[in-house]
PDB file of C-alpha atoms in Angstrom:
ATOM      1  CA  GLN I1068      31.440  23.793 -70.549  1.00  0.00           C
ATOM      2  CA  VAL I1069      30.336  27.033 -68.552  1.00  0.00           C
ATOM      3  CA  GLN I1070      33.128  28.541 -66.684  1.00  0.00           C
ATOM      4  CA  LEU I1071      31.620  31.276 -64.053  1.00  0.00           C
ATOM      5  CA  VAL I1072      33.227  33.421 -62.305  1.00  0.00           C
ATOM      6  CA  GLU I1073      31.802  36.024 -59.449  1.00  0.00           C
ATOM      7  CA  SER I1074      32.092  39.347 -58.128  1.00  0.00           C
ATOM      8  CA  GLY I1075      30.751  41.688 -56.182  1.00  0.00           C
ATOM      9  CA  GLY I1076      30.782  40.561 -52.808  1.00  0.00           C
ATOM     10  CA  GLY I1077      32.127  42.599 -49.291  1.00  0.00           C
ATOM     11  CA  LEU I1078      31.113  43.705 -46.360  1.00  0.00           C
ATOM     12  CA  VAL I1079      28.356  46.214 -45.595  1.00  0.00           C
ATOM     13  CA  GLN I1080      26.207  47.315 -42.871  1.00  0.00           C
ATOM     14  CA  ALA I1081      22.630  45.976 -42.534  1.00  0.00           C
ATOM     15  CA  GLY I1082      20.232  47.824 -44.422  1.00  0.00           C
ATOM     16  CA  GLY I1083      22.517  47.993 -47.174  1.00  0.00           C
ATOM     17  CA  SER I1084      23.083  47.083 -50.820  1.00  0.00           C
ATOM     18  CA  LEU I1085      25.370  44.609 -52.579  1.00  0.00           C
ATOM     19  CA  ARG I1086      25.356  43.808 -56.319  1.00  0.00           C
ATOM     20  CA  LEU I1087      26.474  40.624 -57.154  1.00  0.00           C
ATOM     21  CA  SER I1088      27.931  39.734 -60.798  1.00  0.00           C
ATOM     22  CA  CYS I1089      28.653  36.574 -62.484  1.00  0.00           C
ATOM     23  CA  ALA I1090      30.266  36.454 -65.745  1.00  0.00           C
ATOM     24  CA  ALA I1091      30.122  33.323 -67.870  1.00  0.00           C
ATOM     25  CA  SER I1092      32.216  32.035 -70.695  1.00  0.00           C
ATOM     26  CA  GLY I1093      31.727  29.088 -72.964  1.00  0.00           C
ATOM     27  CA  ARG I1094      28.585  27.741 -74.727  1.00  0.00           C
ATOM     28  CA  THR I1095      25.320  29.608 -75.629  1.00  0.00           C
ATOM     29  CA  PHE I1096      24.620  31.638 -72.759  1.00  0.00           C
ATOM     30  CA  ASN I1097      21.060  32.397 -73.795  1.00  0.00           C
ATOM     31  CA  ASN I1098      19.971  28.298 -73.330  1.00  0.00           C
ATOM     32  CA  TYR I1099      20.968  28.378 -69.957  1.00  0.00           C
ATOM     33  CA  ASN I1100      18.945  28.914 -66.664  1.00  0.00           C
ATOM     34  CA  LEU I1101      20.967  30.713 -64.417  1.00  0.00           C
ATOM     35  CA  GLY I1102      20.728  30.284 -60.222  1.00  0.00           C
ATOM     36  CA  TRP I1103      21.786  32.237 -57.242  1.00  0.00           C
ATOM     37  CA  PHE I1104      22.521  30.338 -54.221  1.00  0.00           C
ATOM     38  CA  ARG I1105      24.377  30.782 -50.897  1.00  0.00           C
ATOM     39  CA  GLN I1106      25.277  28.792 -48.260  1.00  0.00           C
ATOM     40  CA  ALA I1107      26.425  29.720 -44.259  1.00  0.00           C
ATOM     41  CA  PRO I1108      28.774  28.306 -42.127  1.00  0.00           C
ATOM     42  CA  GLY I1109      26.797  25.232 -40.648  1.00  0.00           C
ATOM     43  CA  LYS I1110      23.828  25.331 -42.773  1.00  0.00           C
ATOM     44  CA  GLU I1111      22.762  23.535 -45.958  1.00  0.00           C
ATOM     45  CA  ARG I1112      23.177  25.504 -49.453  1.00  0.00           C
ATOM     46  CA  GLU I1113      19.956  27.257 -50.621  1.00  0.00           C
ATOM     47  CA  ARG I1114      18.785  28.618 -53.493  1.00  0.00           C
ATOM     48  CA  VAL I1115      18.138  32.324 -53.307  1.00  0.00           C
ATOM     49  CA  ALA I1116      17.156  33.583 -56.899  1.00  0.00           C
ATOM     50  CA  ALA I1117      16.854  32.277 -60.223  1.00  0.00           C
ATOM     51  CA  ILE I1118      16.465  33.609 -63.826  1.00  0.00           C
ATOM     52  CA  GLY I1119      15.176  31.332 -66.793  1.00  0.00           C
ATOM     53  CA  SER I1120      16.403  31.158 -70.296  1.00  0.00           C
ATOM     54  CA  GLY I1121      13.420  33.117 -71.032  1.00  0.00           C
ATOM     55  CA  GLY I1122      13.507  35.535 -68.076  1.00  0.00           C
ATOM     56  CA  THR I1123      11.272  33.991 -65.756  1.00  0.00           C
ATOM     57  CA  THR I1124      12.739  34.081 -62.342  1.00  0.00           C
ATOM     58  CA  TYR I1125      12.383  32.981 -58.642  1.00  0.00           C
ATOM     59  CA  TYR I1126      13.069  34.284 -55.265  1.00  0.00           C
ATOM     60  CA  ALA I1127      13.099  32.422 -52.035  1.00  0.00           C
ATOM     61  CA  ASP I1128      10.666  34.011 -49.520  1.00  0.00           C
ATOM     62  CA  SER I1129      13.356  34.678 -47.031  1.00  0.00           C
ATOM     63  CA  VAL I1130      14.886  37.286 -50.030  1.00  0.00           C
ATOM     64  CA  LYS I1131      11.683  38.422 -51.938  1.00  0.00           C
ATOM     65  CA  GLY I1132      11.026  42.026 -52.375  1.00  0.00           C
ATOM     66  CA  ARG I1133      15.043  43.019 -51.740  1.00  0.00           C
ATOM     67  CA  PHE I1134      16.686  40.658 -54.226  1.00  0.00           C
ATOM     68  CA  THR I1135      16.662  41.063 -57.690  1.00  0.00           C
ATOM     69  CA  VAL I1136      18.317  38.932 -60.460  1.00  0.00           C
ATOM     70  CA  SER I1137      18.266  39.956 -63.826  1.00  0.00           C
ATOM     71  CA  ARG I1138      20.612  39.023 -66.847  1.00  0.00           C
ATOM     72  CA  ASP I1139      22.356  40.476 -70.253  1.00  0.00           C
ATOM     73  CA  ASN I1140      22.737  38.165 -72.388  1.00  0.00           C
ATOM     74  CA  ALA I1141      24.294  40.258 -74.702  1.00  0.00           C
ATOM     75  CA  LYS I1142      27.298  40.435 -71.653  1.00  0.00           C
ATOM     76  CA  ASN I1143      26.956  36.669 -70.992  1.00  0.00           C
ATOM     77  CA  ALA I1144      26.562  38.067 -67.427  1.00  0.00           C
ATOM     78  CA  VAL I1145      24.195  37.386 -64.814  1.00  0.00           C
ATOM     79  CA  TYR I1146      23.217  39.915 -61.473  1.00  0.00           C
ATOM     80  CA  LEU I1147      21.988  40.061 -58.001  1.00  0.00           C
ATOM     81  CA  GLN I1148      21.139  43.283 -56.831  1.00  0.00           C
ATOM     82  CA  MET I1149      20.746  42.960 -52.982  1.00  0.00           C
ATOM     83  CA  ASN I1150      19.015  45.646 -50.995  1.00  0.00           C
ATOM     84  CA  ASN I1151      18.228  45.908 -47.379  1.00  0.00           C
ATOM     85  CA  LEU I1152      20.717  42.790 -46.254  1.00  0.00           C
ATOM     86  CA  LYS I1153      20.424  41.598 -43.190  1.00  0.00           C
ATOM     87  CA  PRO I1154      22.869  39.727 -41.082  1.00  0.00           C
ATOM     88  CA  GLU I1155      20.954  36.409 -41.724  1.00  0.00           C
ATOM     89  CA  ASP I1156      22.189  36.807 -45.103  1.00  0.00           C
ATOM     90  CA  THR I1157      25.579  36.514 -44.508  1.00  0.00           C
ATOM     91  CA  ALA I1158      27.232  33.569 -47.216  1.00  0.00           C
ATOM     92  CA  VAL I1159      29.177  32.690 -49.373  1.00  0.00           C
ATOM     93  CA  TYR I1160      27.036  33.423 -52.775  1.00  0.00           C
ATOM     94  CA  TYR I1161      27.644  31.189 -55.604  1.00  0.00           C
ATOM     95  CA  CYS I1162      26.352  31.550 -59.492  1.00  0.00           C
ATOM     96  CA  ALA I1163      25.556  28.307 -61.397  1.00  0.00           C
ATOM     97  CA  ALA I1164      24.011  27.294 -64.859  1.00  0.00           C
ATOM     98  CA  ARG I1165      21.975  24.830 -66.030  1.00  0.00           C
ATOM     99  CA  TYR I1166      21.201  23.978 -69.847  1.00  0.00           C
ATOM    100  CA  TYR I1167      17.511  24.605 -69.866  1.00  0.00           C
ATOM    101  CA  THR I1168      15.972  21.177 -70.359  1.00  0.00           C
ATOM    102  CA  ASN I1169      17.894  20.013 -67.479  1.00  0.00           C
ATOM    103  CA  ASN I1170      17.150  19.858 -63.737  1.00  0.00           C
ATOM    104  CA  ASN I1171      20.224  19.902 -62.450  1.00  0.00           C
ATOM    105  CA  TYR I1172      22.913  22.675 -62.208  1.00  0.00           C
ATOM    106  CA  ALA I1173      25.913  21.240 -63.470  1.00  0.00           C
ATOM    107  CA  TYR I1174      28.096  24.703 -63.628  1.00  0.00           C
ATOM    108  CA  TRP I1175      28.955  26.677 -60.029  1.00  0.00           C
ATOM    109  CA  GLY I1176      31.174  29.401 -59.666  1.00  0.00           C
ATOM    110  CA  GLN I1177      33.905  29.730 -57.006  1.00  0.00           C
ATOM    111  CA  GLY I1178      31.851  32.032 -54.715  1.00  0.00           C
ATOM    112  CA  THR I1179      31.572  35.093 -53.237  1.00  0.00           C
ATOM    113  CA  GLN I1180      31.399  36.153 -49.995  1.00  0.00           C
ATOM    114  CA  VAL I1181      28.519  38.151 -48.279  1.00  0.00           C
ATOM    115  CA  THR I1182      28.806  39.584 -44.561  1.00  0.00           C
ATOM    116  CA  VAL I1183      26.091  41.914 -43.383  1.00  0.00           C
ATOM    117  CA  SER I1184      27.191  43.567 -39.734  1.00  0.00           C
ATOM    118  CA  SER I1185      24.505  44.752 -37.100  1.00  0.00           C
TER     119      SER I1185
END
């Protein structure tokens, strides 16, 4: 079992930055791929970034060049640095974890709200 707790959300003006953190507890963190997802009202949840157990990263086209995902295995933490935020980035952001041999994200945090004002 892996428990995930996000923090760092808030209200920011367009063009501003936020850094989301996700603290993990439970099993061996190093063996998990980690993802950041978001869901805006009335929209489907989408994966915005991910980082593999070996450090390989993925970004959705909508956030490439603005968001950076990183992990600190010593601290059992994953981060999402979000720069040049846009109103369309407004959503609840979730971190999620999946064992590196599995396809599905089995563990989810409770989410943190990010609101970008224009």
